[in-house]
PDB file of C-alpha atoms in Angstrom:
ATOM      1  CA  UNK Y   1      91.486  43.620 109.790  1.00  0.00           C
ATOM      2  CA  UNK Y   2      91.123  46.765 111.758  1.00  0.00           C
ATOM      3  CA  UNK Y   3      94.091  48.261 113.415  1.00  0.00           C
ATOM      4  CA  UNK Y   4      93.959  49.390 117.017  1.00  0.00           C
ATOM      5  CA  UNK Y   5      95.786  52.606 117.821  1.00  0.00           C
ATOM      6  CA  UNK Y   6      96.938  53.100 121.358  1.00  0.00           C
ATOM      7  CA  UNK Y   7      96.155  56.381 123.046  1.00  0.00           C
ATOM      8  CA  UNK Y   8      99.891  56.946 123.601  1.00  0.00           C
ATOM      9  CA  UNK Y   9     100.576  57.317 119.888  1.00  0.00           C
ATOM     10  CA  UNK Y  10      97.797  59.815 119.233  1.00  0.00           C
ATOM     11  CA  UNK Y  11      98.941  63.393 118.856  1.00  0.00           C
ATOM     12  CA  UNK Y  12      96.778  66.022 120.529  1.00  0.00           C
ATOM     13  CA  UNK Y  13      95.180  68.441 118.120  1.00  0.00           C
ATOM     14  CA  UNK Y  14      96.577  71.948 118.483  1.00  0.00           C
ATOM     15  CA  UNK Y  15      94.052  74.278 120.003  1.00  0.00           C
ATOM     16  CA  UNK Y  16      92.572  76.622 117.458  1.00  0.00           C
ATOM     17  CA  UNK Y  17      93.326  80.269 118.112  1.00  0.00           C
ATOM     18  CA  UNK Y  18      90.258  82.254 119.057  1.00  0.00           C
ATOM     19  CA  UNK Y  19      89.157  84.786 116.478  1.00  0.00           C
ATOM     20  CA  UNK Y  20      87.502  88.147 116.923  1.00  0.00           C
ATOM     21  CA  UNK Y  21      83.753  88.065 117.371  1.00  0.00           C
ATOM     22  CA  UNK Y  22      81.708  89.763 114.727  1.00  0.00           C
ATOM     23  CA  UNK Y  23      80.663  93.365 115.163  1.00  0.00           C
ATOM     24  CA  UNK Y  24      76.991  94.295 115.545  1.00  0.00           C
ATOM     25  CA  UNK Y  25      75.249  94.544 112.161  1.00  0.00           C
ATOM     26  CA  UNK Y  26      75.743  97.945 110.551  1.00  0.00           C
ATOM     27  CA  UNK Y  27      78.288  99.067 113.138  1.00  0.00           C
ATOM     28  CA  UNK Y  28      81.406  98.091 111.182  1.00  0.00           C
ATOM     29  CA  UNK Y  29      82.692  97.649 107.656  1.00  0.00           C
ATOM     30  CA  UNK Y  30      85.557  95.258 108.439  1.00  0.00           C
ATOM     31  CA  UNK Y  31      84.661  92.558 105.866  1.00  0.00           C
ATOM     32  CA  UNK Y  32      85.266  89.856 108.471  1.00  0.00           C
ATOM     33  CA  UNK Y  33      83.137  87.292 106.612  1.00  0.00           C
ATOM     34  CA  UNK Y  34      85.436  87.372 103.570  1.00  0.00           C
ATOM     35  CA  UNK Y  35      88.417  86.469 105.762  1.00  0.00           C
ATOM     36  CA  UNK Y  36      86.572  83.652 107.525  1.00  0.00           C
ATOM     37  CA  UNK Y  37      86.552  81.716 104.236  1.00  0.00           C
ATOM     38  CA  UNK Y  38      90.359  81.585 104.143  1.00  0.00           C
ATOM     39  CA  UNK Y  39      91.543  81.456 107.764  1.00  0.00           C
ATOM     40  CA  UNK Y  40      94.983  80.131 106.782  1.00  0.00           C
ATOM     41  CA  UNK Y  41      95.769  83.077 104.500  1.00  0.00           C
ATOM     42  CA  UNK Y  42      98.252  85.650 105.830  1.00  0.00           C
ATOM     43  CA  UNK Y  43      95.596  88.367 105.612  1.00  0.00           C
ATOM     44  CA  UNK Y  44      93.459  86.505 108.173  1.00  0.00           C
ATOM     45  CA  UNK Y  45      96.019  87.115 110.965  1.00  0.00           C
ATOM     46  CA  UNK Y  46      94.088  90.226 111.927  1.00  0.00           C
ATOM     47  CA  UNK Y  47      91.207  88.046 113.144  1.00  0.00           C
ATOM     48  CA  UNK Y  48      93.448  86.832 115.993  1.00  0.00           C
ATOM     49  CA  UNK Y  49      93.140  90.301 117.535  1.00  0.00           C
ATOM     50  CA  UNK Y  50      90.314  89.489 119.918  1.00  0.00           C
ATOM     51  CA  UNK Y  51      88.937  92.127 122.261  1.00  0.00           C
ATOM     52  CA  UNK Y  52      91.138  90.768 125.080  1.00  0.00           C
ATOM     53  CA  UNK Y  53      94.228  90.837 122.851  1.00  0.00           C
ATOM     54  CA  UNK Y  54      93.353  94.358 121.754  1.00  0.00           C
ATOM     55  CA  UNK Y  55      93.244  95.442 125.408  1.00  0.00           C
ATOM     56  CA  UNK Y  56      96.694  93.886 125.936  1.00  0.00           C
ATOM     57  CA  UNK Y  57      97.992  95.712 122.849  1.00  0.00           C
ATOM     58  CA  UNK Y  58      96.624  99.033 124.110  1.00  0.00           C
ATOM     59  CA  UNK Y  59      98.271  98.457 127.508  1.00  0.00           C
ATOM     60  CA  UNK Y  60     101.542  97.679 125.703  1.00  0.00           C
ATOM     61  CA  UNK Y  61     101.265 100.888 123.692  1.00  0.00           C
ATOM     62  CA  UNK Y  62     100.769 102.899 126.904  1.00  0.00           C
ATOM     63  CA  UNK Y  63     104.055 101.447 128.240  1.00  0.00           C
ATOM     64  CA  UNK Y  64     106.121 102.638 125.246  1.00  0.00           C
ATOM     65  CA  UNK Y  65     108.957 104.811 126.533  1.00  0.00           C
ATOM     66  CA  UNK Y  66     111.155 105.509 123.485  1.00  0.00           C
ATOM     67  CA  UNK Y  67     110.976 106.069 119.739  1.00  0.00           C
ATOM     68  CA  UNK Y  68     112.813 102.796 119.129  1.00  0.00           C
ATOM     69  CA  UNK Y  69     110.237 100.958 121.222  1.00  0.00           C
ATOM     70  CA  UNK Y  70     107.437 102.608 119.229  1.00  0.00           C
ATOM     71  CA  UNK Y  71     109.052 101.362 116.007  1.00  0.00           C
ATOM     72  CA  UNK Y  72     109.427  97.898 117.537  1.00  0.00           C
ATOM     73  CA  UNK Y  73     105.745  97.713 118.527  1.00  0.00           C
ATOM     74  CA  UNK Y  74     104.774  98.873 115.039  1.00  0.00           C
ATOM     75  CA  UNK Y  75     106.966  96.165 113.503  1.00  0.00           C
ATOM     76  CA  UNK Y  76     105.414  93.521 115.772  1.00  0.00           C
ATOM     77  CA  UNK Y  77     101.903  94.634 114.795  1.00  0.00           C
ATOM     78  CA  UNK Y  78     102.881  94.318 111.130  1.00  0.00           C
ATOM     79  CA  UNK Y  79     104.552  90.920 111.598  1.00  0.00           C
ATOM     80  CA  UNK Y  80     101.951  89.285 113.860  1.00  0.00           C
ATOM     81  CA  UNK Y  81      98.705  90.880 112.691  1.00  0.00           C
ATOM     82  CA  UNK Y  82      99.441  92.456 109.336  1.00  0.00           C
ATOM     83  CA  UNK Y  83      98.561  95.928 110.667  1.00  0.00           C
ATOM     84  CA  UNK Y  84     100.490  98.752 108.994  1.00  0.00           C
ATOM     85  CA  UNK Y  85     100.889 101.736 111.321  1.00  0.00           C
ATOM     86  CA  UNK Y  86     101.712 105.137 109.808  1.00  0.00           C
ATOM     87  CA  UNK Y  87     102.850 108.064 111.953  1.00  0.00           C
ATOM     88  CA  UNK Y  88     104.010 111.226 110.275  1.00  0.00           C
ATOM     89  CA  UNK Y  89     103.961 114.981 110.813  1.00  0.00           C
ATOM     90  CA  UNK Y  90     100.871 116.668 109.442  1.00  0.00           C
ATOM     91  CA  UNK Y  91     100.990 118.993 106.438  1.00  0.00           C
ATOM     92  CA  UNK Y  92     100.834 122.061 108.695  1.00  0.00           C
ATOM     93  CA  UNK Y  93     102.916 123.073 111.675  1.00  0.00           C
ATOM     94  CA  UNK Y  94     103.320 120.489 114.422  1.00  0.00           C
ATOM     95  CA  UNK Y  95     102.788 122.372 117.653  1.00  0.00           C
ATOM     96  CA  UNK Y  96     101.187 119.534 119.605  1.00  0.00           C
ATOM     97  CA  UNK Y  97     100.687 115.801 119.222  1.00  0.00           C
ATOM     98  CA  UNK Y  98      97.437 116.645 117.421  1.00  0.00           C
ATOM     99  CA  UNK Y  99      99.592 117.846 114.520  1.00  0.00           C
ATOM    100  CA  UNK Y 100     100.802 114.292 113.882  1.00  0.00           C
ATOM    101  CA  UNK Y 101      98.962 112.013 111.497  1.00  0.00           C
ATOM    102  CA  UNK Y 102      98.491 108.584 113.079  1.00  0.00           C
ATOM    103  CA  UNK Y 103      96.490 106.013 111.178  1.00  0.00           C
ATOM    104  CA  UNK Y 104      96.302 102.336 110.332  1.00  0.00           C
ATOM    105  CA  UNK Y 105      96.256 101.210 106.713  1.00  0.00           C
ATOM    106  CA  UNK Y 106      92.894  99.966 105.475  1.00  0.00           C
ATOM    107  CA  UNK Y 107      92.664  96.192 105.400  1.00  0.00           C
ATOM    108  CA  UNK Y 108      89.913  93.589 105.534  1.00  0.00           C
ATOM    109  CA  UNK Y 109      89.209  92.348 109.047  1.00  0.00           C
ATOM    110  CA  UNK Y 110      90.396  95.482 110.817  1.00  0.00           C
ATOM    111  CA  UNK Y 111      87.440  96.639 112.863  1.00  0.00           C
ATOM    112  CA  UNK Y 112      86.401 100.298 112.675  1.00  0.00           C
ATOM    113  CA  UNK Y 113      86.651 100.590 116.450  1.00  0.00           C
ATOM    114  CA  UNK Y 114      90.198  99.190 116.389  1.00  0.00           C
ATOM    115  CA  UNK Y 115      91.160 101.648 113.626  1.00  0.00           C
ATOM    116  CA  UNK Y 116      90.189 104.396 116.084  1.00  0.00           C
ATOM    117  CA  UNK Y 117      91.405 102.864 119.354  1.00  0.00           C
ATOM    118  CA  UNK Y 118      95.027 102.079 118.440  1.00  0.00           C
ATOM    119  CA  UNK Y 119      95.857 105.564 117.046  1.00  0.00           C
ATOM    120  CA  UNK Y 120      94.157 107.156 120.078  1.00  0.00           C
ATOM    121  CA  UNK Y 121      96.329 105.042 122.404  1.00  0.00           C
ATOM    122  CA  UNK Y 122      99.464 106.016 120.486  1.00  0.00           C
ATOM    123  CA  UNK Y 123      98.482 109.690 120.619  1.00  0.00           C
ATOM    124  CA  UNK Y 124      97.973 109.424 124.406  1.00  0.00           C
ATOM    125  CA  UNK Y 125     101.370 107.727 124.751  1.00  0.00           C
ATOM    126  CA  UNK Y 126     103.018 110.495 122.722  1.00  0.00           C
ATOM    127  CA  UNK Y 127     101.335 113.165 124.849  1.00  0.00           C
ATOM    128  CA  UNK Y 128     102.831 111.530 127.951  1.00  0.00           C
ATOM    129  CA  UNK Y 129     106.299 111.135 126.349  1.00  0.00           C
ATOM    130  CA  UNK Y 130     107.311 114.269 124.415  1.00  0.00           C
ATOM    131  CA  UNK Y 131     110.820 112.881 123.824  1.00  0.00           C
ATOM    132  CA  UNK Y 132     109.258 110.296 121.504  1.00  0.00           C
ATOM    133  CA  UNK Y 133     107.607 113.105 119.542  1.00  0.00           C
ATOM    134  CA  UNK Y 134     110.930 114.950 119.214  1.00  0.00           C
ATOM    135  CA  UNK Y 135     112.623 111.764 117.984  1.00  0.00           C
ATOM    136  CA  UNK Y 136     109.777 111.210 115.519  1.00  0.00           C
ATOM    137  CA  UNK Y 137     110.155 114.752 114.213  1.00  0.00           C
ATOM    138  CA  UNK Y 138     113.926 114.243 113.989  1.00  0.00           C
ATOM    139  CA  UNK Y 139     113.367 111.060 111.997  1.00  0.00           C
ATOM    140  CA  UNK Y 140     111.359 113.117 109.511  1.00  0.00           C
ATOM    141  CA  UNK Y 141     114.118 115.794 109.497  1.00  0.00           C
ATOM    142  CA  UNK Y 142     111.886 118.491 110.943  1.00  0.00           C
ATOM    143  CA  UNK Y 143     114.274 119.527 113.700  1.00  0.00           C
ATOM    144  CA  UNK Y 144     117.370 119.284 111.500  1.00  0.00           C
ATOM    145  CA  UNK Y 145     119.191 116.694 113.607  1.00  0.00           C
ATOM    146  CA  UNK Y 146     120.199 114.657 110.566  1.00  0.00           C
ATOM    147  CA  UNK Y 147     122.006 117.553 108.887  1.00  0.00           C
ATOM    148  CA  UNK Y 148     125.740 117.595 109.515  1.00  0.00           C
ATOM    149  CA  UNK Y 149     127.072 120.311 111.831  1.00  0.00           C
ATOM    150  CA  UNK Y 150     128.802 123.217 110.111  1.00  0.00           C
ATOM    151  CA  UNK Y 151     132.506 122.759 109.589  1.00  0.00           C
ATOM    152  CA  UNK Y 152     134.669 124.679 112.002  1.00  0.00           C
ATOM    153  CA  UNK Y 153     137.125 127.138 110.466  1.00  0.00           C
ATOM    154  CA  UNK Y 154     140.681 126.318 110.778  1.00  0.00           C
TER     155      UNK Y 154
END
C-alpha cells in the first residue's frame, strides 16, 4: 500500500545560499572549482561572498569608526567567511596609511579582485579615521602607550 502524505506535514526545503559566480577565464586564480566539490566543508564559506555581499561588506568597512570595530569586522569575516585579515605596520617608518601592510591570507575561493578590494576599502577607511591608525600603532607598541609611566619620585 502506498502512503499518502498531506501537504501540511511536508517541511519546506531550506533555500540554498547563492554562491559567487565564476570569474572570467584567465582573470583569477581563486580555485573556485575545487571548493564546489565540497560545498559543506568549512573552507567553502568563502563562496557565499557574492558580488552583492561583497558590496555590503565594503560599505560596512567604510562605516568603521574605531579600532575595536575594525577588530570586530575582522573577526566576523574570519567567522562567517573564513577570511583572515592581517593589518600591521610596515618594516619601514609609518608616516601615512600607505606604511601599513594590509592583506588577506591566501585561501582557495578568495577571488583576486576581492583580495585587492577589501584591503583598499580598509586603507580608505583608515585614511578617513586617523584615530584608528593611532590605536593600531599603539596595539603594535609603536607609540609606546603600553609601557608603564615612569614612577614618580617620592
